[in-house]
C-alpha angles and dihedrals in degrees: 000000000000131000140134092007094303122121115196124201118230089257091053089047092051092049091047090050091056092046090051092048091050090053091054100042126100111219141159109233123191127183106225096204106030091181089070097042124180098016098058144089121288134197112219122191116189132199090280090061092241114138124218133183116231121190115202112203098156138018092209110026129069094244096110124106141207133195093225120114093239093060092051095053107031099070089210098112090235142071133178090267094056090047091048090053091047088051089049091052092048092050094044120101096181100087107146121224092253132143110297098203127080140154122235125194115192145143112263105207092193093055092032093224143091112272128203112201130184103218119208124177117216114218094235099082 
């Protein structure tokens, strides 16, 4: 993809495509554990009525996950559902004054190992 002097790689194009799709989609997004908002699990139901589970571990790193088939095959660390939840978090003004530190244990398919992360939310979201 070329335009305005910018050349995107196919990976960049694929990520941008998912970001664009997320911006256009209509979805119902529910934080499963509101006490840990925004670092929690979310249920997202799109226009098709299919429900997916999105786990947000970071607002800046690609350590989030989604139960959709695209996320599991694209090796990008993102899908339209993750991006839609990140958009929802960014637009939300209802963040409770809850603890901002958590620990996440998950399988990192890129590193091919179990990862233990100490999650800390910075107040400037």
